[in-house]
Amino acid sequence: MMALNGTPAADTPLLEVRTLSVAYGRKAVALNAVNLTVPKAGVVALLGANGAGKTTLIRTVSGLIRLHNGAITGGEVLLEGKSIAGLSADRIVRLGMGQVPEGRLVFKNLTVEENLQVGGAILPRATLAERLDAVYDLFPRLAERKDQAAGLMSGGEQQMLALGRALAASPRVLLIDELSLGLAPLIVGAIYQQLKKIREHFGTALLIVEQNARLALGICDYAYVLERGEIVLAGPAELVAASERMHESYLGARAERQAAAG
Amino acid sequence: MLVQFLLTGLALGSIYGLVALGFAVIYKAERVFNFAQGILMVCGAYLAYTATTQLGLPFPVAVIVIIAAAALLGIVIQFLFIRPLSGQPLLPVIMITIALSIILKALIEILYGVQPKPLATSLPTGVLILGDVRLSQLNLTAAVVSWVCMGVFFAFFRFTKAGLLMRATADSHEAAILSGVNVNRINAGAWAIGTILAVIGGVFLGQIQLASTELEHIGLLALPAVVIGGLQSIPGAIVGGILVGVIEQLASGYISPKARDVFIYIPLLIMLLVRPWGLFGNRELGRV
Amino acid sequence: MARCADGTHAARRFLAVAGAALSLSLGFSSSQALAFESPQDGVYEDRIDWGVTGDMSGPAAGSQHPWVKGFQSRMHLVNEKGGINGRQINVLAEDTRYDAPSERIAYEKFASQTPVLGMSGMGNSSAQTALVPMINRLKVPVVGTYTTAKASVEPTNPLIYGGFCGFKQMAQVGVGHFANSLKLDKPKVATVHLDVASGVEFNGYMDEAVKKLGGTNVSIPIKVVAADATPQVLALLDAKPDFVAIHGVATTSLLVLKAMQQYGVDVPSFAITYLGTPSVYQSVGEAAGKNYHFVSCFTPASAASPEAAADLIAQAEKDGHGALQDDINFVAGWVVAGLVAEAITEAGEEPTREKLVEILNDGFELPASGLSSKLVYTSKDHEGLKVLQPIGYDYATKKFKSFGDYADFEQYVN
């Protein structure tokens, strides 16, 4: 791994992945000794191409890896210093790790309000209403559509709802997987603006998994680049963005393509 | 005559609807096509026999014991047989429920013997005469209790947190897990409810007839009921059940008892061919 | 060669032991013997093997299981009294689940694999009909059938002997008795019957018996697994019969009687023999059951004279079947086992299948025992028990009551 100057953590990190290795089946190694840290209230991006192991990493952190027939072969995952490797996904959520999975996973037959209630179901009843109000403040659009069935909303609104549902549980860290996938650039831009607000409003730390490096680097403090199951680059966002490697493999190529298209 | 058939069909159909509702709850929660629903209903008749005749409990206490035992049975089945197969394709799970129904039937015959057992609950047995129409109080009670159960059931799903989480889990397992919902517990709850509904139906059918494993055939009328109503649909299960009851009465009354099967299963075939998601089902989700 | 024979022995022993384990696990009490010392006709130095088939766990188990228990109890008694000519009777019971293929497999087994002198039961009339050619070929006598299919006794088959009351006589005695006691000229009768072969057959006999008196019979079919009998009782309301005949399973009687009560159809009814069990009467209840009878060639213990029933009651208690002593099917099994014991005795010191057939076919008679009417086999008629009587139930004393002696009802039978 090429470490650029600066470390993200001052005190105990919120989420820490230590020399984590994961394999599917016996041989297919998906992650190899990966280290990653998310500090309190920090915004961290995990970048990489398709098949680099981003989804595997996020599944492992969120406890879903066993459902996908993968297994941890080494290393640890710590949430506020406590190991969460091997716990069930719902348990991990209840410990304070919110999840916004890929594909705008909402409860399609439930109303917006009900979606948020399910999201906040782990909170005591008294604080739930307050929390939902805060979420509605952040996403006024959701407040307008309170009683609408989630399945009838647009893609962007569903993505907002997925974010809102995860936030309803008052997580200390939020895992956000491929937010931009399948959404129009304009809408993606708007949602990324909301992500900034999430940190300001709630002080929630974010771990953003994103294929679109430019977008993610625009809002994060710190970034990791994953290639073939290994972290190949890590550092503060501006340094990563400026690095040669990043430029060649991700930003540059894309910029050229975009220029050509333009 | 017609009114008589309709009312009797409505009363019996309410019981089928109740059992079908239990089936739909389990199906919605876990996509498990539960072929053991009929034998779970039979368990209800035998639980009633144990509680009232063998243990001699007063009827209200017996009802509580029966419902508690049903909930426990559903939870145990889910824990032992369904949970380990979570995420497996439909077929192994279906085979499990078929095996389960055969095992439960054999266990009942070993425990209680093969002779049918008469039930002696304190359900009313008289006749209600309304003009030309005569309704058995037992059938009427069965219908009323079925509707009350359905009402309680709707209120539970609409107004309680557990009901909301159950609906959410049925909607998307993964989203529920990622919302911190313990889906195993929710699914166990769905099995408990599905079993309770079947068992209540079984108590009534056992009282109308005898506690006997042959009742399973009647319990399995829940299958055409849910397919006609729509596998995914709660109102569909109830309407499907009532339709099956009314069709049964009209066909046996006006044509012949044999005609019953034809007239119940032909709508099922037509439904599968032209509208596989059922009368009330969701077109996208509800294919059989 | 020797090794080969040993191998065969071992395999057979294994099969026999496995068979025994299976039988035990299914709850039959049969002291399985090792199969390799097998004389052709199931007769050994110290015992005689006798086969019994019945539905012990299938749809007809409710009635056939008690029948098998009754048969076994009677044979226990025979054995306790020293057996027959120094030999114990070893009952090999097979559960055929009301299923023709299983019936066939059991019969083949009884013919050669675990040979028996003869067998009883075979309580599925369509299986029986299908097996007649096989019976003629393998020649294991069937003595005392639980139900008697037409094909088994018409024309008379030297290998098959009825052991139950016939549908024809049930119809004749039921119709005769009710027409007479209700003083009906040209009776109007309704027959509720299952829509299966035996139900249609019974309805045919009802037609005949009623027509003979110049009356009319309405056929009202019902399904085996019906949930309710409203359509049938509405048909009854329409037909306004003087009395009703019921053919079916226990649930049929229950549903029909309860629905009759519900709709205020208060006419006497009689059912076929199989439906005369205490559990039917108890689940129907007094209000609906007080006018319900059945016709039978067997007498439940509580309706029989104490002397006639003493052995049965004592043995049933001893074998743990006390609750079954008033079950008509238990009595029927008991009576048939008595018939079998008598036939084996008469077949002499060294009975064979051939001798057994000779004895039975050549004019065989058992007098009325108090538990059944008299049984007669002639070379032209193997139906056996031809005289029936109507029996009712007294809810106050929880005892069955008869309306006379079998002889009183002989007039209705022809």
mmCIF file of C-alpha atoms in Angstrom, chain C residues 132-383:
data_model
loop_
_atom_site.group_PDB
_atom_site.id
_atom_site.type_symbol
_atom_site.label_atom_id
_atom_site.label_comp_id
_atom_site.label_asym_id
_atom_site.label_seq_id
_atom_site.Cartn_x
_atom_site.Cartn_y
_atom_site.Cartn_z
ATOM 1 C CA VAL C 132 -59.615 -62.647 -7.097
ATOM 2 C CA PRO C 133 -57.545 -64.047 -10.021
ATOM 3 C CA MET C 134 -54.442 -64.031 -7.861
ATOM 4 C CA ILE C 135 -56.245 -65.796 -5.029
ATOM 5 C CA ASN C 136 -57.364 -68.448 -7.499
ATOM 6 C CA ARG C 137 -53.765 -68.913 -8.596
ATOM 7 C CA LEU C 138 -51.883 -68.841 -5.268
ATOM 8 C CA LYS C 139 -54.653 -70.646 -3.346
ATOM 9 C CA VAL C 140 -54.241 -69.204 0.135
ATOM 10 C CA PRO C 141 -57.782 -69.410 1.518
ATOM 11 C CA VAL C 142 -59.281 -66.101 2.651
ATOM 12 C CA VAL C 143 -61.447 -66.972 5.637
ATOM 13 C CA GLY C 144 -63.488 -64.175 7.134
ATOM 14 C CA THR C 145 -63.274 -61.053 5.014
ATOM 15 C CA TYR C 146 -63.846 -57.694 6.654
ATOM 16 C CA THR C 147 -65.936 -56.641 3.714
ATOM 17 C CA THR C 148 -67.324 -58.953 1.083
ATOM 18 C CA ALA C 149 -66.995 -57.831 -2.513
ATOM 19 C CA LYS C 150 -69.537 -59.164 -4.962
ATOM 20 C CA ALA C 151 -66.784 -60.606 -7.157
ATOM 21 C CA SER C 152 -65.543 -62.673 -4.221
ATOM 22 C CA VAL C 153 -68.774 -64.543 -3.585
ATOM 23 C CA GLU C 154 -70.644 -64.408 -6.911
ATOM 24 C CA PRO C 155 -69.954 -66.927 -8.286
ATOM 25 C CA THR C 156 -69.041 -68.861 -5.165
ATOM 26 C CA ASN C 157 -65.270 -69.116 -4.834
ATOM 27 C CA PRO C 158 -63.978 -72.086 -2.811
ATOM 28 C CA LEU C 159 -61.094 -69.931 -1.573
ATOM 29 C CA ILE C 160 -63.034 -66.935 -0.241
ATOM 30 C CA TYR C 161 -65.367 -66.844 2.765
ATOM 31 C CA GLY C 162 -67.234 -63.783 3.958
ATOM 32 C CA GLY C 163 -66.845 -62.651 7.550
ATOM 33 C CA PHE C 164 -69.011 -59.568 7.736
ATOM 34 C CA CYS C 165 -72.628 -58.625 7.336
ATOM 35 C CA GLY C 166 -73.510 -57.975 3.700
ATOM 36 C CA PHE C 167 -74.839 -54.714 2.326
ATOM 37 C CA LYS C 168 -77.797 -56.555 0.840
ATOM 38 C CA GLN C 169 -78.874 -57.939 4.204
ATOM 39 C CA MET C 170 -78.240 -54.577 5.878
ATOM 40 C CA ALA C 171 -80.692 -52.982 3.463
ATOM 41 C CA GLN C 172 -83.235 -55.789 3.813
ATOM 42 C CA VAL C 173 -83.241 -55.850 7.616
ATOM 43 C CA GLY C 174 -83.178 -52.071 7.981
ATOM 44 C CA VAL C 175 -86.023 -51.520 5.561
ATOM 45 C CA GLY C 176 -88.029 -54.484 6.849
ATOM 46 C CA HIS C 177 -87.681 -53.524 10.484
ATOM 47 C CA PHE C 178 -88.542 -49.837 10.082
ATOM 48 C CA ALA C 179 -91.419 -50.443 7.673
ATOM 49 C CA ASN C 180 -92.796 -52.928 10.147
ATOM 50 C CA SER C 181 -92.259 -51.019 13.397
ATOM 51 C CA LEU C 182 -93.485 -47.728 11.912
ATOM 52 C CA LYS C 183 -96.374 -49.625 10.299
ATOM 53 C CA LEU C 184 -95.618 -48.254 6.862
ATOM 54 C CA ASP C 185 -97.306 -49.394 3.732
ATOM 55 C CA LYS C 186 -95.224 -48.252 0.717
ATOM 56 C CA PRO C 187 -92.448 -46.565 2.718
ATOM 57 C CA LYS C 188 -90.733 -43.424 1.472
ATOM 58 C CA VAL C 189 -87.032 -43.828 2.107
ATOM 59 C CA ALA C 190 -83.949 -41.699 1.521
ATOM 60 C CA THR C 191 -80.472 -43.228 1.339
ATOM 61 C CA VAL C 192 -77.521 -40.969 2.073
ATOM 62 C CA HIS C 193 -74.453 -42.767 0.751
ATOM 63 C CA LEU C 194 -70.851 -42.086 -0.179
ATOM 64 C CA ASP C 195 -70.314 -41.491 -3.869
ATOM 65 C CA VAL C 196 -68.011 -44.524 -4.116
ATOM 66 C CA ALA C 197 -68.632 -48.033 -5.503
ATOM 67 C CA SER C 198 -69.815 -49.584 -2.234
ATOM 68 C CA GLY C 199 -72.151 -46.648 -1.605
ATOM 69 C CA VAL C 200 -73.768 -47.050 -4.990
ATOM 70 C CA GLU C 201 -74.041 -50.785 -4.367
ATOM 71 C CA PHE C 202 -75.737 -50.233 -1.009
ATOM 72 C CA ASN C 203 -78.137 -47.762 -2.555
ATOM 73 C CA GLY C 204 -78.998 -50.411 -5.167
ATOM 74 C CA TYR C 205 -79.874 -52.887 -2.433
ATOM 75 C CA MET C 206 -81.965 -50.201 -0.743
ATOM 76 C CA ASP C 207 -83.846 -49.659 -4.011
ATOM 77 C CA GLU C 208 -84.571 -53.382 -4.243
ATOM 78 C CA ALA C 209 -85.704 -53.763 -0.639
ATOM 79 C CA VAL C 210 -87.936 -50.694 -0.744
ATOM 80 C CA LYS C 211 -89.424 -51.567 -4.121
ATOM 81 C CA LYS C 212 -90.418 -54.970 -2.775
ATOM 82 C CA LEU C 213 -92.685 -53.165 -0.318
ATOM 83 C CA GLY C 214 -94.006 -50.897 -3.044
ATOM 84 C CA GLY C 215 -92.213 -47.837 -1.652
ATOM 85 C CA THR C 216 -89.739 -45.341 -3.092
ATOM 86 C CA ASN C 217 -86.082 -44.690 -2.349
ATOM 87 C CA VAL C 218 -84.215 -41.445 -3.042
ATOM 88 C CA SER C 219 -80.441 -41.573 -3.479
ATOM 89 C CA ILE C 220 -78.540 -38.697 -1.818
ATOM 90 C CA PRO C 221 -74.781 -38.913 -2.413
ATOM 91 C CA ILE C 222 -72.160 -37.336 -0.139
ATOM 92 C CA LYS C 223 -68.361 -37.095 -0.318
ATOM 93 C CA VAL C 224 -65.988 -39.035 1.930
ATOM 94 C CA VAL C 225 -64.289 -35.857 3.131
ATOM 95 C CA ALA C 226 -67.258 -33.537 3.287
ATOM 96 C CA ALA C 227 -67.093 -30.493 5.507
ATOM 97 C CA ASP C 228 -70.804 -30.364 6.034
ATOM 98 C CA ALA C 229 -74.060 -32.022 5.043
ATOM 99 C CA THR C 230 -76.322 -29.060 4.394
ATOM 100 C CA PRO C 231 -77.022 -29.936 0.730
ATOM 101 C CA GLN C 232 -77.848 -33.525 1.717
ATOM 102 C CA VAL C 233 -80.257 -32.489 4.443
ATOM 103 C CA LEU C 234 -81.935 -29.941 2.204
ATOM 104 C CA ALA C 235 -82.483 -32.829 -0.209
ATOM 105 C CA LEU C 236 -83.929 -34.788 2.709
ATOM 106 C CA LEU C 237 -86.307 -31.929 3.494
ATOM 107 C CA ASP C 238 -87.380 -32.110 -0.100
ATOM 108 C CA ALA C 239 -87.905 -35.881 -0.113
ATOM 109 C CA LYS C 240 -89.753 -36.005 3.251
ATOM 110 C CA PRO C 241 -88.795 -39.653 3.884
ATOM 111 C CA ASP C 242 -90.348 -41.899 6.546
ATOM 112 C CA PHE C 243 -86.855 -42.989 7.513
ATOM 113 C CA VAL C 244 -83.278 -42.533 6.376
ATOM 114 C CA ALA C 245 -80.501 -45.030 5.632
ATOM 115 C CA ILE C 246 -76.882 -43.943 5.979
ATOM 116 C CA HIS C 247 -73.844 -45.425 4.274
ATOM 117 C CA GLY C 248 -70.454 -43.854 4.896
ATOM 118 C CA VAL C 249 -67.710 -43.283 7.420
ATOM 119 C CA ALA C 250 -68.113 -42.049 10.997
ATOM 120 C CA THR C 251 -68.020 -38.429 9.874
ATOM 121 C CA THR C 252 -70.868 -39.069 7.437
ATOM 122 C CA SER C 253 -73.228 -40.158 10.187
ATOM 123 C CA LEU C 254 -72.112 -37.329 12.373
ATOM 124 C CA LEU C 255 -72.606 -34.619 9.768
ATOM 125 C CA VAL C 256 -75.901 -35.984 8.494
ATOM 126 C CA LEU C 257 -77.425 -36.475 11.947
ATOM 127 C CA LYS C 258 -76.308 -33.094 13.203
ATOM 128 C CA ALA C 259 -77.596 -31.356 10.098
ATOM 129 C CA MET C 260 -80.902 -33.275 10.376
ATOM 130 C CA GLN C 261 -81.251 -32.017 13.918
ATOM 131 C CA GLN C 262 -80.370 -28.499 12.807
ATOM 132 C CA TYR C 263 -83.054 -28.492 10.127
ATOM 133 C CA GLY C 264 -85.611 -30.199 12.304
ATOM 134 C CA VAL C 265 -85.753 -33.397 10.249
ATOM 135 C CA ASP C 266 -86.938 -35.731 12.972
ATOM 136 C CA VAL C 267 -87.213 -39.154 11.352
ATOM 137 C CA PRO C 268 -85.616 -42.437 12.405
ATOM 138 C CA SER C 269 -82.415 -43.445 10.694
ATOM 139 C CA PHE C 270 -80.310 -46.554 10.419
ATOM 140 C CA ALA C 271 -76.721 -46.900 9.303
ATOM 141 C CA ILE C 272 -74.613 -49.710 7.955
ATOM 142 C CA THR C 273 -72.898 -51.968 10.485
ATOM 143 C CA TYR C 274 -69.537 -50.180 10.382
ATOM 144 C CA LEU C 275 -71.060 -47.015 11.834
ATOM 145 C CA GLY C 276 -72.326 -48.595 15.048
ATOM 146 C CA THR C 277 -69.528 -47.446 17.324
ATOM 147 C CA PRO C 278 -69.798 -45.749 20.714
ATOM 148 C CA SER C 279 -67.676 -42.837 19.471
ATOM 149 C CA VAL C 280 -70.194 -42.053 16.715
ATOM 150 C CA TYR C 281 -73.043 -42.027 19.218
ATOM 151 C CA GLN C 282 -71.112 -39.966 21.730
ATOM 152 C CA SER C 283 -69.999 -37.339 19.253
ATOM 153 C CA VAL C 284 -73.483 -37.054 17.740
ATOM 154 C CA GLY C 285 -74.996 -36.450 21.147
ATOM 155 C CA GLU C 286 -78.303 -37.586 22.569
ATOM 156 C CA ALA C 287 -80.531 -35.033 20.856
ATOM 157 C CA ALA C 288 -79.456 -36.070 17.369
ATOM 158 C CA GLY C 289 -78.551 -39.679 18.161
ATOM 159 C CA LYS C 290 -81.605 -40.959 20.048
ATOM 160 C CA ASN C 291 -83.358 -42.010 16.867
ATOM 161 C CA TYR C 292 -80.252 -43.348 15.119
ATOM 162 C CA HIS C 293 -79.727 -47.098 14.762
ATOM 163 C CA PHE C 294 -77.492 -49.454 12.917
ATOM 164 C CA VAL C 295 -78.076 -52.929 11.565
ATOM 165 C CA SER C 296 -75.572 -55.587 12.433
ATOM 166 C CA CYS C 297 -74.831 -59.301 12.425
ATOM 167 C CA PHE C 298 -72.550 -58.671 15.426
ATOM 168 C CA THR C 299 -73.629 -57.664 18.916
ATOM 169 C CA PRO C 300 -71.654 -55.087 20.889
ATOM 170 C CA ALA C 301 -70.654 -56.437 24.288
ATOM 171 C CA SER C 302 -73.030 -54.184 26.221
ATOM 172 C CA ALA C 303 -76.051 -55.381 24.227
ATOM 173 C CA ALA C 304 -75.127 -59.053 24.482
ATOM 174 C CA SER C 305 -75.927 -61.366 27.337
ATOM 175 C CA PRO C 306 -73.297 -61.230 30.108
ATOM 176 C CA GLU C 307 -72.330 -64.891 29.560
ATOM 177 C CA ALA C 308 -71.872 -64.437 25.841
ATOM 178 C CA ALA C 309 -69.697 -61.355 26.272
ATOM 179 C CA ALA C 310 -67.711 -62.449 29.342
ATOM 180 C CA ASP C 311 -64.696 -63.873 27.477
ATOM 181 C CA LEU C 312 -64.489 -60.912 25.123
ATOM 182 C CA ILE C 313 -64.666 -58.339 27.919
ATOM 183 C CA ALA C 314 -62.086 -60.147 30.048
ATOM 184 C CA GLN C 315 -59.666 -60.597 27.176
ATOM 185 C CA ALA C 316 -60.103 -57.045 25.890
ATOM 186 C CA GLU C 317 -59.264 -55.705 29.356
ATOM 187 C CA LYS C 318 -56.287 -58.026 29.587
ATOM 188 C CA ASP C 319 -54.928 -56.911 26.212
ATOM 189 C CA GLY C 320 -55.441 -53.257 27.037
ATOM 190 C CA HIS C 321 -58.335 -52.793 24.612
ATOM 191 C CA GLY C 322 -61.006 -52.228 27.232
ATOM 192 C CA ALA C 323 -62.271 -49.162 25.443
ATOM 193 C CA LEU C 324 -62.879 -51.191 22.286
ATOM 194 C CA GLN C 325 -65.117 -53.868 23.814
ATOM 195 C CA ASP C 326 -68.273 -52.095 22.651
ATOM 196 C CA ASP C 327 -66.868 -51.326 19.218
ATOM 197 C CA ILE C 328 -68.748 -53.376 16.641
ATOM 198 C CA ASN C 329 -65.535 -53.811 14.651
ATOM 199 C CA PHE C 330 -63.669 -55.275 17.609
ATOM 200 C CA VAL C 331 -66.506 -57.756 18.099
ATOM 201 C CA ALA C 332 -66.419 -58.600 14.393
ATOM 202 C CA GLY C 333 -62.677 -59.334 14.536
ATOM 203 C CA TRP C 334 -63.255 -61.450 17.631
ATOM 204 C CA VAL C 335 -66.021 -63.472 15.961
ATOM 205 C CA VAL C 336 -63.998 -64.038 12.784
ATOM 206 C CA ALA C 337 -61.009 -65.275 14.808
ATOM 207 C CA GLY C 338 -63.420 -67.714 16.470
ATOM 208 C CA LEU C 339 -64.513 -68.891 13.030
ATOM 209 C CA VAL C 340 -60.888 -69.365 11.996
ATOM 210 C CA ALA C 341 -60.061 -71.312 15.157
ATOM 211 C CA GLU C 342 -63.055 -73.575 14.629
ATOM 212 C CA ALA C 343 -62.181 -74.199 10.988
ATOM 213 C CA ILE C 344 -58.566 -75.059 11.835
ATOM 214 C CA THR C 345 -59.740 -77.421 14.578
ATOM 215 C CA GLU C 346 -62.043 -79.214 12.196
ATOM 216 C CA ALA C 347 -59.301 -79.464 9.598
ATOM 217 C CA GLY C 348 -57.715 -82.078 11.840
ATOM 218 C CA GLU C 349 -54.317 -82.907 13.350
ATOM 219 C CA GLU C 350 -52.302 -81.855 10.320
ATOM 220 C CA PRO C 351 -54.210 -79.031 8.676
ATOM 221 C CA THR C 352 -53.353 -77.865 5.183
ATOM 222 C CA ARG C 353 -54.803 -75.158 2.993
ATOM 223 C CA GLU C 354 -56.540 -77.842 0.983
ATOM 224 C CA LYS C 355 -58.147 -79.458 4.031
ATOM 225 C CA LEU C 356 -59.270 -76.109 5.290
ATOM 226 C CA VAL C 357 -61.030 -75.341 2.030
ATOM 227 C CA GLU C 358 -62.630 -78.779 2.089
ATOM 228 C CA ILE C 359 -64.014 -78.237 5.585
ATOM 229 C CA LEU C 360 -65.409 -74.793 4.833
ATOM 230 C CA ASN C 361 -66.770 -75.468 1.381
ATOM 231 C CA ASP C 362 -68.472 -78.661 2.360
ATOM 232 C CA GLY C 363 -71.187 -77.135 4.504
ATOM 233 C CA PHE C 364 -69.841 -75.360 7.544
ATOM 234 C CA GLU C 365 -71.940 -73.894 10.312
ATOM 235 C CA LEU C 366 -71.400 -71.950 13.523
ATOM 236 C CA PRO C 367 -74.436 -71.381 15.733
ATOM 237 C CA ALA C 368 -75.395 -67.884 16.865
ATOM 238 C CA SER C 369 -73.024 -67.123 19.746
ATOM 239 C CA GLY C 370 -74.705 -64.222 21.421
ATOM 240 C CA LEU C 371 -72.052 -62.008 19.808
ATOM 241 C CA SER C 372 -73.150 -62.747 16.256
ATOM 242 C CA SER C 373 -75.883 -64.363 14.237
ATOM 243 C CA LYS C 374 -75.374 -67.885 12.989
ATOM 244 C CA LEU C 375 -72.801 -68.379 10.279
ATOM 245 C CA VAL C 376 -73.411 -70.773 7.410
ATOM 246 C CA TYR C 377 -71.227 -71.648 4.456
ATOM 247 C CA THR C 378 -72.568 -73.998 1.800
ATOM 248 C CA SER C 379 -70.894 -74.941 -1.432
ATOM 249 C CA LYS C 380 -73.187 -72.423 -3.131
ATOM 250 C CA ASP C 381 -73.049 -69.578 -0.636
ATOM 251 C CA HIS C 382 -70.020 -68.162 1.139
ATOM 252 C CA GLU C 383 -71.535 -64.993 2.498
#
